[in-house]
Amino acid sequence: QVQLVESGGGLVQPGGSLRLSCAASGSIFSIDAMRWYRQAPGKQRELVATITSGTDTYYSDSVKGRFTISRDNAKNTVYLQMNSLKPEDTAVYYCNADIRATRRYVSNYWGQGTQLTVSS
């Protein structure tokens, strides 16, 4: 059984910063790509950032230059550093990862989500 648990959400003023964390636990052989998605009220879930096992990173245009995704493989944890936050960044942020229980068996997992509200 594998779990992804996010933390670090909250209320922040426009222009502020926040860091989200997502820790994977359970039966883990290795972790391939890790991702952050977000879903604002009334909108579809969108991919925000991806980091591969080789630490290549990809960002949506809406967050490029403001957000940074990183990972700590020793801790099975992915981070999302968010700077210059805007009200339109308000959403529930979800962690997603491709996790191998064995060398050959990989499954995709979701966290429960953490709320970010950007407001003055």
PDB file of C-alpha atoms in Angstrom:
ATOM      1  CA  GLN A   1       0.000   0.000   0.000  1.00  0.00           C
ATOM      2  CA  VAL A   2       1.357   3.401  -1.029  1.00  0.00           C
ATOM      3  CA  GLN A   3       0.256   6.789   0.239  1.00  0.00           C
ATOM      4  CA  LEU A   4       1.029  10.335  -0.869  1.00  0.00           C
ATOM      5  CA  VAL A   5       0.505  12.965   1.801  1.00  0.00           C
ATOM      6  CA  GLU A   6       0.676  16.663   0.962  1.00  0.00           C
ATOM      7  CA  SER A   7       1.346  19.456   3.424  1.00  0.00           C
ATOM      8  CA  GLY A   8       2.121  23.160   3.437  1.00  0.00           C
ATOM      9  CA  GLY A   9      -1.038  24.722   2.043  1.00  0.00           C
ATOM     10  CA  GLY A  10      -2.683  27.737   3.594  1.00  0.00           C
ATOM     11  CA  LEU A  11      -3.588  31.382   3.192  1.00  0.00           C
ATOM     12  CA  VAL A  12      -1.001  33.764   1.738  1.00  0.00           C
ATOM     13  CA  GLN A  13      -1.128  37.338   0.504  1.00  0.00           C
ATOM     14  CA  PRO A  14      -0.564  38.196  -3.163  1.00  0.00           C
ATOM     15  CA  GLY A  15       3.140  38.407  -3.895  1.00  0.00           C
ATOM     16  CA  GLY A  16       3.940  35.998  -1.095  1.00  0.00           C
ATOM     17  CA  SER A  17       5.620  32.604  -1.099  1.00  0.00           C
ATOM     18  CA  LEU A  18       4.792  29.133   0.129  1.00  0.00           C
ATOM     19  CA  ARG A  19       6.284  25.668  -0.182  1.00  0.00           C
ATOM     20  CA  LEU A  20       4.230  22.525  -0.598  1.00  0.00           C
ATOM     21  CA  SER A  21       5.558  19.099   0.305  1.00  0.00           C
ATOM     22  CA  CYS A  22       4.378  15.637  -0.661  1.00  0.00           C
ATOM     23  CA  ALA A  23       5.798  12.539   0.998  1.00  0.00           C
ATOM     24  CA  ALA A  24       5.320   9.054  -0.367  1.00  0.00           C
ATOM     25  CA  SER A  25       5.249   6.098   2.003  1.00  0.00           C
ATOM     26  CA  GLY A  26       4.573   2.388   1.869  1.00  0.00           C
ATOM     27  CA  SER A  27       5.886  -0.356  -0.364  1.00  0.00           C
ATOM     28  CA  ILE A  28       8.216   1.618  -2.634  1.00  0.00           C
ATOM     29  CA  PHE A  29      10.996   0.237  -4.800  1.00  0.00           C
ATOM     30  CA  SER A  30      11.551   3.508  -6.649  1.00  0.00           C
ATOM     31  CA  ILE A  31       9.674   6.564  -7.882  1.00  0.00           C
ATOM     32  CA  ASP A  32       9.619   7.695 -11.497  1.00  0.00           C
ATOM     33  CA  ALA A  33       8.025  11.041 -12.376  1.00  0.00           C
ATOM     34  CA  MET A  34       6.427  13.182  -9.690  1.00  0.00           C
ATOM     35  CA  ARG A  35       3.945  15.936 -10.459  1.00  0.00           C
ATOM     36  CA  TRP A  36       1.868  18.714  -8.986  1.00  0.00           C
ATOM     37  CA  TYR A  37      -1.629  19.395 -10.285  1.00  0.00           C
ATOM     38  CA  ARG A  38      -4.136  21.990  -9.156  1.00  0.00           C
ATOM     39  CA  GLN A  39      -7.871  22.423  -9.404  1.00  0.00           C
ATOM     40  CA  ALA A  40      -9.623  25.730  -8.879  1.00  0.00           C
ATOM     41  CA  PRO A  41     -13.361  25.888  -8.131  1.00  0.00           C
ATOM     42  CA  GLY A  42     -15.395  25.254 -11.258  1.00  0.00           C
ATOM     43  CA  LYS A  43     -12.319  24.431 -13.341  1.00  0.00           C
ATOM     44  CA  GLN A  44     -10.664  21.276 -14.584  1.00  0.00           C
ATOM     45  CA  ARG A  45      -7.622  19.864 -12.870  1.00  0.00           C
ATOM     46  CA  GLU A  46      -4.470  21.126 -14.564  1.00  0.00           C
ATOM     47  CA  LEU A  47      -0.870  19.952 -14.559  1.00  0.00           C
ATOM     48  CA  VAL A  48       1.359  22.558 -12.925  1.00  0.00           C
ATOM     49  CA  ALA A  49       4.814  20.986 -12.772  1.00  0.00           C
ATOM     50  CA  THR A  50       6.616  17.700 -13.390  1.00  0.00           C
ATOM     51  CA  ILE A  51       9.988  16.363 -12.268  1.00  0.00           C
ATOM     52  CA  THR A  52      11.372  13.171 -13.765  1.00  0.00           C
ATOM     53  CA  SER A  53      13.509  10.569 -12.012  1.00  0.00           C
ATOM     54  CA  GLY A  54      16.416  12.209 -13.772  1.00  0.00           C
ATOM     55  CA  THR A  55      15.369  15.569 -12.296  1.00  0.00           C
ATOM     56  CA  ASP A  56      14.312  17.143 -15.581  1.00  0.00           C
ATOM     57  CA  THR A  57      11.572  19.656 -14.867  1.00  0.00           C
ATOM     58  CA  TYR A  58       8.581  20.971 -16.808  1.00  0.00           C
ATOM     59  CA  TYR A  59       6.169  23.774 -15.955  1.00  0.00           C
ATOM     60  CA  SER A  60       2.873  25.121 -17.206  1.00  0.00           C
ATOM     61  CA  ASP A  61       3.123  28.549 -18.780  1.00  0.00           C
ATOM     62  CA  SER A  62       1.014  30.010 -15.986  1.00  0.00           C
ATOM     63  CA  VAL A  63       3.629  29.233 -13.308  1.00  0.00           C
ATOM     64  CA  LYS A  64       6.903  29.216 -15.251  1.00  0.00           C
ATOM     65  CA  GLY A  65       9.439  31.497 -13.586  1.00  0.00           C
ATOM     66  CA  ARG A  66       7.490  31.626 -10.329  1.00  0.00           C
ATOM     67  CA  PHE A  67       7.245  27.985  -9.184  1.00  0.00           C
ATOM     68  CA  THR A  68      10.049  25.475  -8.697  1.00  0.00           C
ATOM     69  CA  ILE A  69       9.571  21.729  -8.357  1.00  0.00           C
ATOM     70  CA  SER A  70      12.228  19.623  -6.669  1.00  0.00           C
ATOM     71  CA  ARG A  71      12.577  16.225  -5.052  1.00  0.00           C
ATOM     72  CA  ASP A  72      14.486  14.458  -2.305  1.00  0.00           C
ATOM     73  CA  ASN A  73      14.792  10.819  -3.302  1.00  0.00           C
ATOM     74  CA  ALA A  74      16.135   9.785   0.095  1.00  0.00           C
ATOM     75  CA  LYS A  75      12.909  11.034   1.660  1.00  0.00           C
ATOM     76  CA  ASN A  76      10.580  10.033  -1.220  1.00  0.00           C
ATOM     77  CA  THR A  77       9.375  13.615  -1.174  1.00  0.00           C
ATOM     78  CA  VAL A  78       8.550  16.189  -3.822  1.00  0.00           C
ATOM     79  CA  TYR A  79       8.337  19.915  -3.186  1.00  0.00           C
ATOM     80  CA  LEU A  80       6.732  22.870  -4.922  1.00  0.00           C
ATOM     81  CA  GLN A  81       8.233  26.242  -4.059  1.00  0.00           C
ATOM     82  CA  MET A  82       5.762  28.930  -5.067  1.00  0.00           C
ATOM     83  CA  ASN A  83       6.847  32.564  -5.288  1.00  0.00           C
ATOM     84  CA  SER A  84       5.137  35.759  -6.465  1.00  0.00           C
ATOM     85  CA  LEU A  85       1.784  34.181  -5.762  1.00  0.00           C
ATOM     86  CA  LYS A  86      -1.333  35.555  -7.444  1.00  0.00           C
ATOM     87  CA  PRO A  87      -5.015  35.223  -6.558  1.00  0.00           C
ATOM     88  CA  GLU A  88      -5.450  33.038  -9.644  1.00  0.00           C
ATOM     89  CA  ASP A  89      -3.100  30.487  -8.058  1.00  0.00           C
ATOM     90  CA  THR A  90      -5.841  29.743  -5.527  1.00  0.00           C
ATOM     91  CA  ALA A  91      -6.724  26.064  -5.857  1.00  0.00           C
ATOM     92  CA  VAL A  92      -6.463  22.662  -4.286  1.00  0.00           C
ATOM     93  CA  TYR A  93      -3.002  21.333  -5.102  1.00  0.00           C
ATOM     94  CA  TYR A  94      -2.572  17.600  -5.661  1.00  0.00           C
ATOM     95  CA  CYS A  95       0.568  15.505  -5.696  1.00  0.00           C
ATOM     96  CA  ASN A  96       0.817  12.708  -8.263  1.00  0.00           C
ATOM     97  CA  ALA A  97       3.537  10.110  -8.761  1.00  0.00           C
ATOM     98  CA  ASP A  98       4.472   7.002 -10.729  1.00  0.00           C
ATOM     99  CA  ILE A  99       5.677   4.584  -8.075  1.00  0.00           C
ATOM    100  CA  ARG A 100       7.275   1.184  -8.541  1.00  0.00           C
ATOM    101  CA  ALA A 101       6.523  -1.462  -5.944  1.00  0.00           C
ATOM    102  CA  THR A 102       8.983  -3.712  -7.793  1.00  0.00           C
ATOM    103  CA  ARG A 103      11.400  -3.060 -10.664  1.00  0.00           C
ATOM    104  CA  ARG A 104       8.763  -4.002 -13.240  1.00  0.00           C
ATOM    105  CA  TYR A 105       5.500  -2.945 -11.607  1.00  0.00           C
ATOM    106  CA  VAL A 106       4.562   0.758 -11.667  1.00  0.00           C
ATOM    107  CA  SER A 107       1.318   2.404 -10.599  1.00  0.00           C
ATOM    108  CA  ASN A 108       0.083   5.974 -10.522  1.00  0.00           C
ATOM    109  CA  TYR A 109      -0.955   7.499  -7.190  1.00  0.00           C
ATOM    110  CA  TRP A 110      -2.665  10.691  -6.029  1.00  0.00           C
ATOM    111  CA  GLY A 111      -2.485  12.587  -2.781  1.00  0.00           C
ATOM    112  CA  GLN A 112      -5.556  13.924  -1.004  1.00  0.00           C
ATOM    113  CA  GLY A 113      -4.865  17.550  -1.900  1.00  0.00           C
ATOM    114  CA  THR A 114      -3.952  20.669   0.033  1.00  0.00           C
ATOM    115  CA  GLN A 115      -5.698  24.036  -0.246  1.00  0.00           C
ATOM    116  CA  LEU A 116      -3.835  27.180  -1.267  1.00  0.00           C
ATOM    117  CA  THR A 117      -5.660  30.480  -0.994  1.00  0.00           C
ATOM    118  CA  VAL A 118      -4.021  33.675  -2.235  1.00  0.00           C
ATOM    119  CA  SER A 119      -5.904  36.673  -0.942  1.00  0.00           C
ATOM    120  CA  SER A 120      -5.357  39.961   0.824  1.00  0.00           C
TER     121      SER A 120
END
